[in-house]
Each structure stands twice: as C-alpha cells, then as structure tokens.
Short mmCIF file of C-alpha atoms in Angstrom, two decimals:
data_model
loop_
_atom_site.label_atom_id
_atom_site.label_comp_id
_atom_site.label_asym_id
_atom_site.label_seq_id
_atom_site.Cartn_x
_atom_site.Cartn_y
_atom_site.Cartn_z
CA PHE A 1 -5.19 12.82 10.26
CA PHE A 2 -6.15 9.37 9.03
CA GLN A 3 -5.07 10.24 5.47
CA GLN A 4 -1.69 11.47 6.73
CA THR A 5 -1.28 8.29 8.75
CA LEU A 6 -2.22 6.19 5.73
CA THR A 7 0.32 8.00 3.55
CA ALA A 8 3.08 7.53 6.12
CA VAL A 9 2.30 3.82 6.51
CA LYS A 10 2.26 3.25 2.74
CA SER A 11 5.57 5.07 2.33
CA TRP A 12 7.38 3.15 5.08
CA PHE A 13 6.21 -0.31 4.04
CA THR A 14 6.83 0.47 0.36
CA LEU A 15 10.45 1.41 1.13
CA PHE A 16 11.37 -0.97 3.94
CA GLY A 17 8.79 -3.75 4.18
CA TRP A 18 10.43 -6.27 1.89
CA SER A 19 13.88 -7.79 1.79
CA LYS A 20 14.50 -7.34 -1.94
CA GLY A 21 13.96 -3.65 -2.46
CA GLN A 22 10.99 -1.38 -2.77
CA ASN A 23 7.51 -2.77 -3.31
CA PRO A 24 4.82 -0.11 -3.89
CA ILE A 25 1.64 -0.98 -2.00
CA SER A 26 -1.89 0.34 -1.90
CA ILE A 27 -4.13 -0.04 1.13
CA PRO A 28 -6.15 -2.19 1.11
CA HIS A 29 -6.10 -3.33 -2.53
CA SER A 30 -2.57 -4.67 -3.01
CA LEU A 31 -2.53 -6.19 0.48
CA ARG A 32 -5.73 -8.14 -0.13
CA ARG A 33 -4.20 -9.34 -3.38
CA ASP A 34 -0.73 -10.12 -2.03
CA VAL A 35 -2.06 -12.06 0.95
CA CYS A 36 -3.48 -14.51 -1.61
CA ILE A 37 -0.23 -15.10 -3.49
CA VAL A 38 -0.33 -18.78 -4.27
CA GLN A 39 1.09 -21.38 -6.60
CA LEU A 40 -1.84 -22.45 -8.76
CA ALA A 41 -2.03 -25.41 -11.09
CA VAL A 42 -5.33 -25.62 -12.96
CA SER A 43 -5.78 -28.90 -14.84
CA GLN A 44 -8.35 -28.62 -17.60
CA GLU A 45 -7.97 -29.19 -21.34
CA LYS A 46 -4.56 -27.56 -21.18
CA ASN A 47 -2.32 -27.10 -18.19
CA PHE A 48 -1.98 -23.61 -16.83
CA LYS A 49 0.35 -22.44 -14.09
CA GLN A 50 0.13 -18.92 -12.73
CA LYS A 51 3.51 -17.65 -11.60
CA LEU A 52 3.59 -14.82 -9.11
CA ASP A 53 6.48 -13.10 -7.39
CA LYS A 54 6.29 -14.78 -4.00
CA ASP A 55 9.06 -12.50 -2.72
CA LYS A 56 6.52 -9.65 -2.80
CA GLY A 57 3.79 -11.49 -0.90
CA PHE A 58 2.33 -10.22 2.36
CA TYR A 59 3.71 -13.12 4.41
CA GLU A 60 7.15 -12.61 2.87
CA MET A 61 6.97 -9.14 4.37
CA ILE A 62 6.14 -10.66 7.77
CA LEU A 63 9.07 -13.07 7.36
CA HIS A 64 11.40 -10.17 6.57
CA LEU A 65 10.31 -8.01 9.53
CA TYR A 66 9.78 -10.77 12.11
CA GLY A 67 12.63 -13.04 11.06
CA GLN A 68 10.58 -16.22 10.88
CA PRO A 69 7.24 -17.31 9.38
CA ILE A 70 4.00 -17.19 11.32
CA PRO A 71 3.36 -20.68 12.74
CA GLY A 72 0.99 -22.63 10.52
CA ILE A 73 0.91 -20.13 7.65
CA ALA A 74 3.15 -20.68 4.63
CA ALA A 75 4.36 -17.77 2.52
CA ALA A 76 3.44 -19.72 -0.64
CA GLN A 77 0.32 -21.81 -0.41
CA SER A 78 -2.40 -23.51 -2.39
CA LEU A 79 -5.93 -22.19 -2.05
CA PRO A 80 -9.07 -24.26 -2.68
CA THR A 81 -10.63 -23.70 -6.08
CA ASP A 82 -14.15 -23.69 -4.62
CA PRO A 83 -15.04 -20.03 -3.82
CA VAL A 84 -16.66 -20.85 -0.47
CA GLU A 85 -13.82 -23.08 0.67
CA ARG A 86 -11.31 -20.46 -0.45
CA MET A 87 -13.14 -17.80 1.54
CA PHE A 88 -13.15 -19.97 4.67
CA HIS A 89 -9.46 -20.71 4.25
CA LEU A 90 -8.59 -17.02 3.94
CA LEU A 91 -10.84 -16.16 6.88
CA TRP A 92 -9.06 -18.76 9.00
CA GLN A 93 -5.71 -17.42 7.81
CA HIS A 94 -6.64 -13.85 8.74
CA SER A 95 -7.82 -15.05 12.16
CA GLU A 96 -4.48 -16.79 12.71
CA LEU A 97 -2.64 -13.64 11.64
CA LEU A 98 -4.58 -11.45 14.08
CA SER A 99 -4.19 -13.95 16.92
CA PHE A 100 -0.45 -14.17 16.31
CA LEU A 101 0.03 -10.40 16.20
CA LYS A 102 -2.01 -9.99 19.40
CA SER A 103 0.17 -12.63 21.09
CA GLN A 104 3.16 -10.42 20.21
CA GLY A 105 1.57 -7.38 21.86
CA ALA A 106 -0.47 -5.88 19.01
CA CYS A 107 -3.69 -4.01 19.86
CA LEU A 108 -6.07 -5.47 17.29
CA SER A 109 -9.13 -6.59 19.24
CA HIS A 110 -11.25 -4.18 17.17
CA VAL A 111 -10.23 -5.74 13.82
CA MET A 112 -12.37 -8.63 12.61
CA PRO A 113 -10.90 -11.10 10.09
CA GLU A 114 -13.76 -10.68 7.61
CA PHE A 115 -12.77 -7.03 7.10
CA LEU A 116 -9.42 -8.24 5.70
CA LEU A 117 -11.17 -10.18 2.93
CA SER A 118 -11.59 -8.93 -0.62
CA PRO A 119 -15.03 -7.50 -1.49
CA GLU A 120 -15.83 -10.65 -3.46
CA ASP A 121 -14.93 -12.96 -0.58
CA TYR A 122 -16.74 -10.71 1.90
CA GLU A 123 -19.88 -10.99 -0.22
CA ILE A 124 -19.57 -14.79 -0.13
CA TRP A 125 -19.00 -14.61 3.64
CA THR A 126 -22.18 -12.59 4.18
CA GLU A 127 -24.20 -14.90 1.91
CA VAL A 128 -22.96 -17.99 3.77
CA ASN A 129 -23.52 -16.54 7.22
CA THR A 130 -26.96 -15.12 6.48
CA GLY A 131 -28.13 -18.39 4.94
CA LEU A 132 -28.32 -17.12 1.37
CA ARG A 133 -26.02 -19.89 0.22
CA ARG A 134 -27.87 -23.01 1.25
CA GLY A 135 -25.68 -26.05 1.73
CA SER A 136 -22.51 -23.97 1.71
CA MET A 137 -21.89 -23.98 5.47
CA ARG A 138 -19.27 -26.64 5.20
CA SER A 139 -16.24 -24.89 6.59
CA SER A 140 -13.47 -27.20 7.57
CA GLY A 141 -14.13 -26.60 11.24
CA LYS A 142 -11.31 -24.09 11.48
CA LEU A 143 -13.56 -21.20 12.34
CA SER A 144 -16.71 -20.76 14.38
CA VAL A 145 -19.47 -18.44 13.14
CA ARG A 146 -19.83 -15.21 15.11
CA ARG A 147 -22.23 -12.31 14.97
CA VAL A 148 -22.64 -11.18 11.36
CA PHE A 149 -22.03 -7.58 10.35
CA VAL A 150 -23.32 -7.02 6.82
CA LEU A 151 -21.96 -3.80 5.36
CA GLU A 152 -22.71 -1.89 2.19
CA ASP A 153 -19.95 -1.94 -0.43
CA SER A 154 -18.67 1.58 0.30
CA THR A 155 -18.79 1.03 4.07
CA PHE A 156 -16.93 -2.25 3.71
CA GLU A 157 -14.16 -0.57 1.69
CA THR A 158 -13.78 2.07 4.42
CA MET A 159 -13.64 -0.58 7.15
CA SER A 160 -11.22 -2.71 5.13
CA LYS A 161 -8.88 0.22 4.55
CA ARG A 162 -8.90 1.07 8.25
CA ALA A 163 -8.44 -2.57 9.28
CA TRP A 164 -5.44 -3.11 7.01
CA THR A 165 -3.91 0.20 8.09
CA ASP A 166 -4.23 -0.80 11.75
CA VAL A 167 -2.71 -4.21 11.00
CA LEU A 168 0.32 -2.56 9.37
CA LEU A 169 0.68 -0.08 12.23
CA GLN A 170 0.64 -2.89 14.77
CA ILE A 171 3.10 -4.93 12.69
CA TYR A 172 5.40 -1.91 12.83
CA LYS A 173 4.82 -1.62 16.57
CA VAL A 174 5.63 -5.24 17.47
CA PHE A 175 8.35 -6.01 14.91
CA VAL A 176 10.12 -2.71 14.18
CA LEU A 177 9.83 -0.51 17.28
CA PRO A 178 11.62 -3.05 19.52
CA ARG A 179 14.78 -2.24 17.54
CA VAL A 180 14.75 1.28 19.03
CA SER A 181 17.85 1.83 21.11
CA ALA A 182 17.40 2.65 24.78
CA HIS A 183 20.08 5.32 24.36
CA ILE A 184 17.53 7.73 22.87
CA VAL A 185 15.94 8.17 26.31
CA PRO A 186 17.40 11.30 27.91
CA ASP A 187 19.53 10.83 30.97
CA PRO A 188 17.74 12.39 33.98
CA SER A 189 21.11 13.29 35.44
CA SER A 190 22.12 15.36 32.41
CA SER A 191 22.75 19.05 32.88
CA GLU A 192 19.84 19.98 30.66
CA SER A 193 16.74 20.74 32.68
CA LEU A 194 13.91 18.28 32.05
CA GLN A 195 11.46 19.76 34.51
CA ASN A 196 9.16 21.04 31.76
CA MET A 197 8.90 17.69 30.01
CA PRO A 198 5.64 15.71 30.27
CA GLY A 199 5.71 12.91 32.80
CA ILE A 200 6.30 9.84 30.64
CA LYS A 201 8.02 6.98 32.39
CA SER A 202 10.13 4.41 30.55
CA GLU A 203 9.73 1.57 33.08
CA PRO A 204 8.31 -1.63 31.45
CA LEU A 205 5.19 -1.94 33.63
CA CYS A 206 4.18 1.70 34.07
CA SER A 207 1.60 1.71 31.23
CA ASN A 208 -0.94 -0.75 29.85
CA ILE A 209 -1.39 1.35 26.70
CA TYR A 210 2.06 2.18 25.35
CA SER A 211 4.93 -0.28 25.06
CA ARG A 212 8.26 0.77 26.52
CA TYR A 213 9.53 1.32 22.97
CA GLU A 214 6.67 3.69 22.22
CA ARG A 215 7.31 5.52 25.49
CA SER A 216 11.00 5.82 24.62
CA ILE A 217 10.10 7.54 21.36
CA LEU A 218 7.55 9.79 23.09
CA ILE A 219 10.20 10.84 25.63
CA TRP A 220 12.67 11.51 22.81
CA LEU A 221 10.12 13.56 20.86
CA ASN A 222 9.11 15.58 23.91
CA LYS A 223 12.74 16.23 24.81
CA HIS A 224 13.48 17.72 21.39
CA TYR A 225 10.17 19.56 21.26
CA GLU A 226 10.97 21.21 24.59
CA LYS A 227 14.51 22.02 23.47
CA ASN A 228 13.36 23.64 20.22
CA ARG A 229 10.42 25.37 21.86
CA LYS A 230 12.86 27.38 23.95
CA ILE A 231 14.70 28.40 20.78
CA VAL A 232 11.74 29.23 18.53
CA TRP A 233 9.33 30.57 21.15
CA LYS A 234 11.56 31.98 23.86
CA ASP A 235 8.75 33.51 25.89
CA SER A 236 6.16 30.80 25.31
CA GLN A 237 4.45 28.77 27.97
CA ARG A 238 5.09 25.08 28.43
CA GLY A 239 3.74 22.94 25.58
CA GLU A 240 3.42 19.24 24.98
CA ILE A 241 3.19 17.04 21.90
#
C-alpha cells in the first residue's frame, strides 16, 4: 500500500507540481536536493558560480501550488558554507515549512524536521546533539534542541522517505484539494436512492479528521462505487470503500 501511494504521489507531482512542465522527482532524494537549491558564489583562487534551475526547486513548487511564497523562506537562497551552520539553517527551514503547512490544516505532527535532512546533514545533526562535535553548538538561536533520535543509516532512509511522502500528501491536501468543486457531492434530493451509501457528512465541522474537501471526494467515490456495485454485482450485499 505504501509503495502504491509513493508511486501515485511521485506521478502527480512530476506531472503537475511545477509551473513550467514536468519535473521528474524521486522521494526522498531529489526533494532533499531541490530544497537546497541556492545561488552559490565561492571565492577562492578562481571564482566559481554554481548555476541551478531555480524553477525546479522545492519552494518553487510550493509557490506554484500555493500561489505565494512561504513567509520568511525564499525560493532562491544562500546557505552558509560551514557544514554545521548549513545544517542548522536547513533544520530551521524545515521547521518553518512544517509549521506553515500545519497552520494551513496539514496533519504533520508526526514528522520531525531532522528527518527531512540529507543523510550527511542528519549525521552532523546527531553529532552536534549528542556532543560528538564539541564547540559546534552555536546555532543561530533559531531552533531549540529537542529529544534526540539517532537512527541507523537504513532506518533513517526509511523514515526520510516516509516523512517526505507525508509532506507531499499534506501539500496536496491543503493546496490542491480545496479546488474540488462542491458540485461533485450528490444531491440528496436526487431520484437515485442513496440509502445504501456510507454515512459521510459534508458539513464543515462534522469531522476533526477529514477536511470537507476530503469528505466531498469520499462521498463522490462511494456514490459511484454503490452505483457500479449494483451493475457488476447485482445480488451482492452492501459494500463500502
């Protein structure tokens, strides 16, 4: 089930997530990379500027789907060159992202910002927070240290994949589902009998789990399931999806 969900999420965001055409993604690898799209200028013996397609960055996707940037987070940004400072900056950025999505109605209380880091940055995070990097606890005060969960590499990759998948699902929920038209909800006064349909109400305050847009889609799905059940399985008992 999780693999099917992952495939569906990758397909949708690849096709529709960005404003300038398709952008193939992998979860979590390309997301962890794209969230770090920056404009770098390294001054050493010779100048070097790394140019990346900022139109394919993670926060450009948010801008496309939400219509405006997340407050305080720029789509193109400069990251500190120091690995520890860079890690703290990204950790703060991920915390801001999760807080913003939750303020829009996303269910992400189970996702911790460190699971959105790259494996390299997560290793630095664990070293800093377990005291293995002495003198490196100089975060800019943007983030307070919480309980530390130190995971093995394979476990971290599993958690990171699940965390990024849940973030994308909740982005879809809060930015895309609200575009669903209310006309898909069947009219109770229609001639078609709805007595066999599961009791899902569309009123805004009738559930603290599903948004009214999610309930609208569930009602629509159940309506058509019930309609086709009568055609395919004429003598079957009532079923629900």
